[in-house]
Amino acid sequence: MAAGVNPSDSSLAAIISSSEYDGELSRCADRVRRENYSDEVYLRGLIEVSSYCKNNCYYCGLRAGNANALRYRLSKDEILAVCEEGYGLGFRTFVLQGGEDPSFTDSFICDVVSSIKSSFPGCAVTLSLGEKDYSSYKSYRDAGADRYLLRHETADQKHYSMLHPESMSLSRRKECLFALKELGYQVGSGFMVGSPYQSVENIVSDIRFLQELSPDMIGIGPFVHHWSTPFRDFENGSAELTVRLVAVLRLLFPYSLIPATTSLATIAEENRKKALLSGANVIMPNLTPLKVRKKYELYDRKLSSSLESAQALDGIRRMLEEIGYRAVQSRGDVKRQTTNNNLI
Ligand code: 5AD
Ligand code: SF4
């Protein structure tokens, strides 16, 4: 697959059908990432603000129906204390991620966002708090939020209904994503690789949907089962296929911000490096306080460093240097609109 070419559905399907690592594809993707982002890998400080969720996605350990889940939510002061530490370590993006926790009211979220923006000048705030009304998204934006992450999970309606209960719908998810774009957020979306019942055609639809949405950030990671969910007996997704897809996404979205995700590294740490060498250009070190970190269990054995943030950061810097990249902690905004629109 060459850069700057929009492959047909059938050639995309052919690339996806093999789940082996493809050196040539990765090298090509790396060339494109270096043309646009040089050797820079942007670091984002991830803060998992609440493990409560009102939803019941069948794949996720935080689902409301999981009575075994350990729940916590951080207070405003705790979140600001994490930002303070992160700011001292050089982070200039904070990602506030959590389940859909009804106790996190809009006014609480706005208060936290505006406090971070005023206390830590020059920072970008990214929210990842699920589906909300337009007016809520607007209020967060007015409070200063810059970016929003909301994976579409699967762009096929039938598949969506196999991963989620009836109370959730793909159309609502899409509506949220387009609302976020309209409000001027830098938007991130993405999907799980190897989720139960996923077909090659589903992944082609995911890529087509991303081309339609034209997000600034694209996060993909393998499905990893969780012992206390309805999907406990399903196989994990393939790390090799995820890495191939990272390369494909880099070629199709030359300017996008693509993280080497935690679920990929959970399957095997080596995969993080492979993703970086195949076009990924973001890492999100976890700044969540150690005392609650293990409770944010989306899936089994979720990679969770027991190191203090500063030590973990040193490790990441060294790892990046070893494989020929440079950790950058500036805001790291997207360089240009992601989709090469004349390809569609
Ligand atoms: N395996 C992999 N990823 C998962 N997520 C939730 N549960 C799992 C799982 N079992 C991902 C979803 C969600 C993000 C926060 O975590 O894609 O959007
Ligand atoms: Fe809640 Fe998100 Fe997990 Fe679904 S994936 S149950 S919305 S935390």
XYZ file of C-alpha atoms and ligand atoms in Angstrom:
370
model
C 0.000 0.000 0.000
C 1.470 3.349 -1.022
C 1.165 6.668 0.775
C -1.335 9.091 -0.698
C -3.477 6.408 -2.280
C -6.972 5.587 -1.165
C -7.260 1.839 -1.613
C -10.496 0.182 -2.659
C -12.546 -1.752 -0.120
C -11.231 -5.000 -1.509
C -7.570 -4.051 -1.324
C -8.067 -2.701 2.208
C -9.742 -5.986 3.095
C -6.781 -7.882 1.644
C -4.324 -5.895 3.769
C -6.450 -6.474 6.877
C -6.990 -10.154 6.213
C -3.426 -11.021 6.977
C -2.653 -10.611 10.629
C 1.100 -10.810 10.248
C 3.577 -8.038 10.804
C 4.492 -6.361 7.477
C 7.908 -4.683 7.588
C 7.501 -2.832 4.313
C 4.126 -1.399 5.331
C 5.577 -0.223 8.645
C 8.616 1.395 7.024
C 6.362 3.219 4.590
C 4.171 4.473 7.451
C 7.241 5.566 9.396
C 8.447 7.587 6.405
C 5.131 9.421 6.263
C 5.090 10.106 10.037
C 8.655 11.466 9.849
C 7.763 13.758 6.924
C 4.975 15.292 9.016
C 6.043 14.911 12.628
C 9.758 14.217 12.364
C 10.979 12.034 15.246
C 8.626 13.580 17.806
C 6.382 11.508 20.042
C 3.894 13.575 22.008
C 3.340 12.681 25.628
C -0.064 13.254 27.215
C -0.668 12.932 30.916
C -3.567 10.535 31.427
C -5.728 10.970 34.514
C -8.400 8.307 35.060
C -10.866 10.427 36.951
C -13.690 7.981 37.678
C -14.240 4.234 37.426
C -18.012 4.610 37.807
C -20.032 4.139 34.635
C -23.752 4.044 34.004
C -23.342 2.122 30.745
C -23.122 -1.580 30.168
C -20.876 -2.129 27.166
C -20.429 -5.903 27.061
C -16.653 -5.727 26.660
C -15.679 -3.349 29.445
C -14.706 -4.076 33.036
C -16.120 -0.748 34.206
C -19.646 -1.593 33.013
C -22.355 -0.800 35.546
C -23.373 -4.451 35.713
C -19.963 -5.577 36.907
C -20.534 -5.974 40.633
C -16.891 -6.988 41.032
C -15.543 -3.676 39.749
C -13.786 -1.474 42.271
C -15.097 2.043 42.062
C -13.532 5.410 42.846
C -13.818 8.956 41.686
C -11.234 11.686 42.112
C -12.161 14.975 43.719
C -11.382 18.313 42.112
C -8.468 18.778 44.516
C -7.088 15.343 43.687
C -7.281 16.040 39.949
C -5.583 19.413 40.360
C -2.874 17.829 42.514
C -2.162 15.317 39.721
C -1.987 18.162 37.190
C 0.373 20.058 39.454
C 2.724 17.101 39.603
C 2.355 16.482 35.857
C 2.953 20.142 35.037
C 6.141 20.016 37.111
C 7.236 17.005 35.080
C 6.693 19.005 31.883
C 3.321 17.710 30.687
C 1.323 20.254 28.696
C -1.652 18.063 27.864
C -3.877 16.437 30.439
C -6.386 13.819 29.395
C -9.275 13.418 31.827
C -10.749 10.021 31.132
C -13.541 8.249 32.937
C -16.687 6.196 32.680
C -20.020 7.955 32.232
C -20.336 8.887 35.877
C -23.586 10.754 36.645
C -21.982 12.245 39.761
C -19.655 14.195 37.521
C -22.098 16.965 36.763
C -21.533 19.469 33.990
C -20.804 22.193 36.508
C -18.211 20.003 38.236
C -16.538 19.166 34.921
C -16.552 22.829 33.846
C -15.110 23.870 37.187
C -12.290 21.330 36.917
C -11.523 22.265 33.304
C -11.434 25.994 33.943
C -9.331 25.519 37.079
C -6.769 23.470 35.147
C -6.695 26.042 32.351
C -6.153 28.946 34.712
C -3.707 27.223 37.088
C -1.521 25.667 34.395
C -1.050 28.133 31.569
C -0.304 26.777 28.117
C -1.899 23.402 28.806
C -4.351 21.605 26.589
C -7.199 19.775 28.288
C -8.565 16.674 26.629
C -11.782 15.135 27.893
C -12.825 11.526 27.440
C -16.025 11.200 29.423
C -18.348 9.555 26.952
C -21.616 10.577 25.357
C -23.151 13.865 26.484
C -25.719 16.330 25.180
C -24.663 19.060 22.796
C -25.223 21.651 25.514
C -22.911 19.780 27.890
C -20.169 19.499 25.291
C -20.633 23.198 24.615
C -20.281 24.100 28.275
C -17.032 22.130 28.595
C -15.708 23.841 25.483
C -16.672 27.241 26.869
C -14.845 26.311 30.076
C -11.705 25.785 28.006
C -11.607 22.112 26.969
C -9.572 21.738 23.784
C -9.978 18.136 22.729
C -12.349 15.217 23.172
C -11.773 11.497 22.742
C -14.743 9.284 21.955
C -14.138 6.057 20.098
C -16.906 4.972 17.775
C -15.933 1.335 18.656
C -17.436 -0.091 15.457
C -19.040 1.677 12.513
C -21.351 -1.193 11.648
C -24.787 -0.901 13.162
C -25.356 -4.613 13.548
C -21.936 -5.129 15.081
C -22.494 -2.143 17.380
C -25.628 -3.808 18.714
C -23.668 -6.985 19.458
C -21.197 -5.046 21.617
C -23.655 -2.796 23.424
C -27.070 -3.062 25.075
C -30.142 -1.589 23.407
C -29.864 1.625 25.376
C -26.805 2.559 23.287
C -26.730 3.222 19.548
C -24.232 3.908 16.823
C -26.320 6.817 15.555
C -26.119 8.530 18.947
C -22.367 7.910 19.066
C -21.935 9.462 15.617
C -24.165 12.381 16.556
C -21.880 13.065 19.527
C -18.769 12.933 17.373
C -20.129 15.381 14.801
C -21.353 17.688 17.572
C -17.846 17.728 19.047
C -16.403 18.649 15.649
C -18.938 21.403 15.178
C -18.018 22.837 18.567
C -14.409 23.163 17.468
C -12.866 20.431 19.570
C -9.899 18.527 18.224
C -11.652 15.189 18.072
C -10.334 11.695 18.574
C -12.145 8.535 17.628
C -11.227 4.927 16.992
C -12.171 1.317 17.497
C -11.194 -1.969 19.065
C -9.382 -4.512 16.944
C -10.577 -8.099 17.248
C -13.658 -7.307 19.292
C -16.138 -10.206 19.413
C -17.962 -10.843 16.110
C -15.808 -8.293 14.223
C -15.327 -9.088 10.529
C -12.796 -7.758 8.042
C -15.640 -5.823 6.419
C -16.404 -4.201 9.772
C -12.843 -2.871 9.930
C -13.138 -1.518 6.376
C -16.305 0.307 7.536
C -14.396 1.658 10.531
C -11.764 3.128 8.227
C -14.420 4.587 5.897
C -16.216 6.148 8.845
C -12.966 7.709 10.045
C -12.458 9.163 6.568
C -15.919 10.689 6.793
C -15.343 12.081 10.290
C -11.807 13.216 9.623
C -10.696 13.140 13.262
C -7.483 14.699 14.537
C -6.678 11.724 16.734
C -7.248 8.038 16.089
C -6.927 5.496 18.886
C -7.084 1.789 18.194
C -6.225 -1.108 20.451
C -6.860 -4.826 20.564
C -9.878 -6.107 22.443
C -8.681 -7.682 25.692
C -11.217 -9.735 27.608
C -12.178 -8.989 31.174
C -12.991 -11.874 33.495
C -16.129 -10.269 34.887
C -17.920 -9.258 31.671
C -20.207 -11.130 29.253
C -17.243 -11.363 26.841
C -14.963 -13.160 29.318
C -14.567 -16.208 27.045
C -13.698 -14.398 23.821
C -10.157 -14.411 22.458
C -8.137 -11.245 22.674
C -7.624 -9.211 19.513
C -4.406 -9.561 17.539
C -1.555 -7.201 18.361
C -0.010 -7.848 14.930
C -3.200 -6.798 13.169
C -3.433 -3.714 15.380
C 0.099 -2.698 14.406
C -0.690 -3.251 10.724
C -3.761 -1.083 11.125
C -1.734 1.656 12.805
C 0.447 1.681 9.675
C -2.579 1.758 7.367
C -4.091 4.626 9.368
C -0.834 6.606 9.205
C -0.824 6.247 5.410
C -4.461 7.270 5.089
C -4.302 10.043 7.711
C -0.796 11.478 7.314
C -1.322 14.256 9.890
C -3.255 12.395 12.535
C -2.189 11.883 16.107
C -2.118 8.141 16.705
C -1.318 6.769 20.159
C 0.521 3.555 20.894
C -2.249 2.394 23.216
C -2.178 0.691 26.595
C -4.202 -2.326 25.468
C -1.582 -2.983 22.786
C 1.195 -2.804 25.359
C -0.860 -4.983 27.716
C -0.734 -7.899 25.276
C 3.078 -7.476 25.145
C 5.223 -4.424 25.898
C 7.157 -4.906 22.647
C 4.018 -3.960 20.729
C 4.260 -0.389 21.895
C 7.588 -0.057 20.088
C 6.219 -1.773 16.997
C 3.310 0.668 16.873
C 5.688 3.621 17.211
C 7.833 2.226 14.408
C 4.668 1.866 12.281
C 3.358 5.408 12.442
C 2.106 5.972 15.995
C 3.218 9.331 17.400
C 1.573 9.678 20.830
C 2.021 8.006 24.213
C -0.236 8.650 27.162
C 1.674 7.982 30.390
C -0.643 7.270 33.283
C -0.603 9.944 35.990
C -3.542 8.498 37.960
C -2.678 8.319 41.679
C -1.159 4.911 42.462
C -3.628 4.278 45.272
C -6.537 3.978 42.815
C -4.783 3.064 39.580
C -5.476 -0.669 39.724
C -9.188 0.016 40.063
C -9.478 1.430 36.543
C -9.716 -2.034 35.072
C -11.150 -1.866 31.557
C -9.781 -5.344 30.802
C -7.707 -8.091 32.421
C -4.123 -7.334 33.445
C -4.363 -3.789 32.080
C -0.790 -2.576 32.001
C -0.376 -0.488 35.084
C 3.001 0.727 36.150
C 3.624 0.764 39.874
C 6.259 3.432 39.317
C 5.803 7.008 40.374
C 5.064 9.230 37.377
C 8.576 10.698 37.233
C 10.247 7.294 37.034
C 7.790 5.996 34.471
C 8.445 9.106 32.387
C 12.195 8.482 32.448
C 11.594 4.939 31.252
C 9.445 6.137 28.361
C 12.017 8.751 27.349
C 14.749 6.117 27.280
C 12.633 3.630 25.357
C 11.851 6.271 22.727
C 15.497 7.210 22.350
C 16.466 3.576 21.929
C 14.167 3.207 18.945
C 15.033 6.538 17.342
C 12.367 8.956 18.563
C 12.189 11.931 20.878
C 9.707 12.526 23.680
C 8.018 15.924 23.355
C 5.815 17.347 26.066
C 4.566 20.508 24.371
C 0.826 20.767 23.712
C 1.419 18.825 20.519
C -1.537 20.053 18.520
C -2.391 18.360 15.285
C -0.293 19.887 12.473
C -2.971 20.025 9.845
C -6.339 18.611 9.001
C -5.885 14.897 9.075
C -7.641 13.421 6.110
C -6.168 13.933 2.747
C -9.545 14.962 1.414
C -8.677 14.757 -2.241
C -8.252 11.019 -1.733
C -11.856 10.399 -0.867
N -10.492 -4.274 25.540
C -9.906 -3.268 24.865
N -10.329 -2.000 24.924
C -11.371 -1.728 25.715
N -12.001 -0.595 25.982
C -12.993 -0.832 26.853
N -13.009 -2.136 27.163
C -12.015 -2.722 26.460
C -11.538 -4.033 26.350
N -12.099 -5.047 27.009
C -11.661 0.647 25.310
C -12.848 1.159 24.523
C -13.099 2.517 25.137
C -11.784 2.846 25.773
C -11.875 3.806 26.900
O -11.308 1.617 26.239
O -12.497 1.295 23.154
O -13.466 3.482 24.193
Fe -18.548 2.782 30.360
Fe -16.790 3.404 28.457
Fe -16.664 1.057 29.710
Fe -18.663 1.523 28.005
S -16.456 1.426 27.481
S -18.860 0.620 30.051
S -19.039 3.707 28.343
S -16.330 3.055 30.625
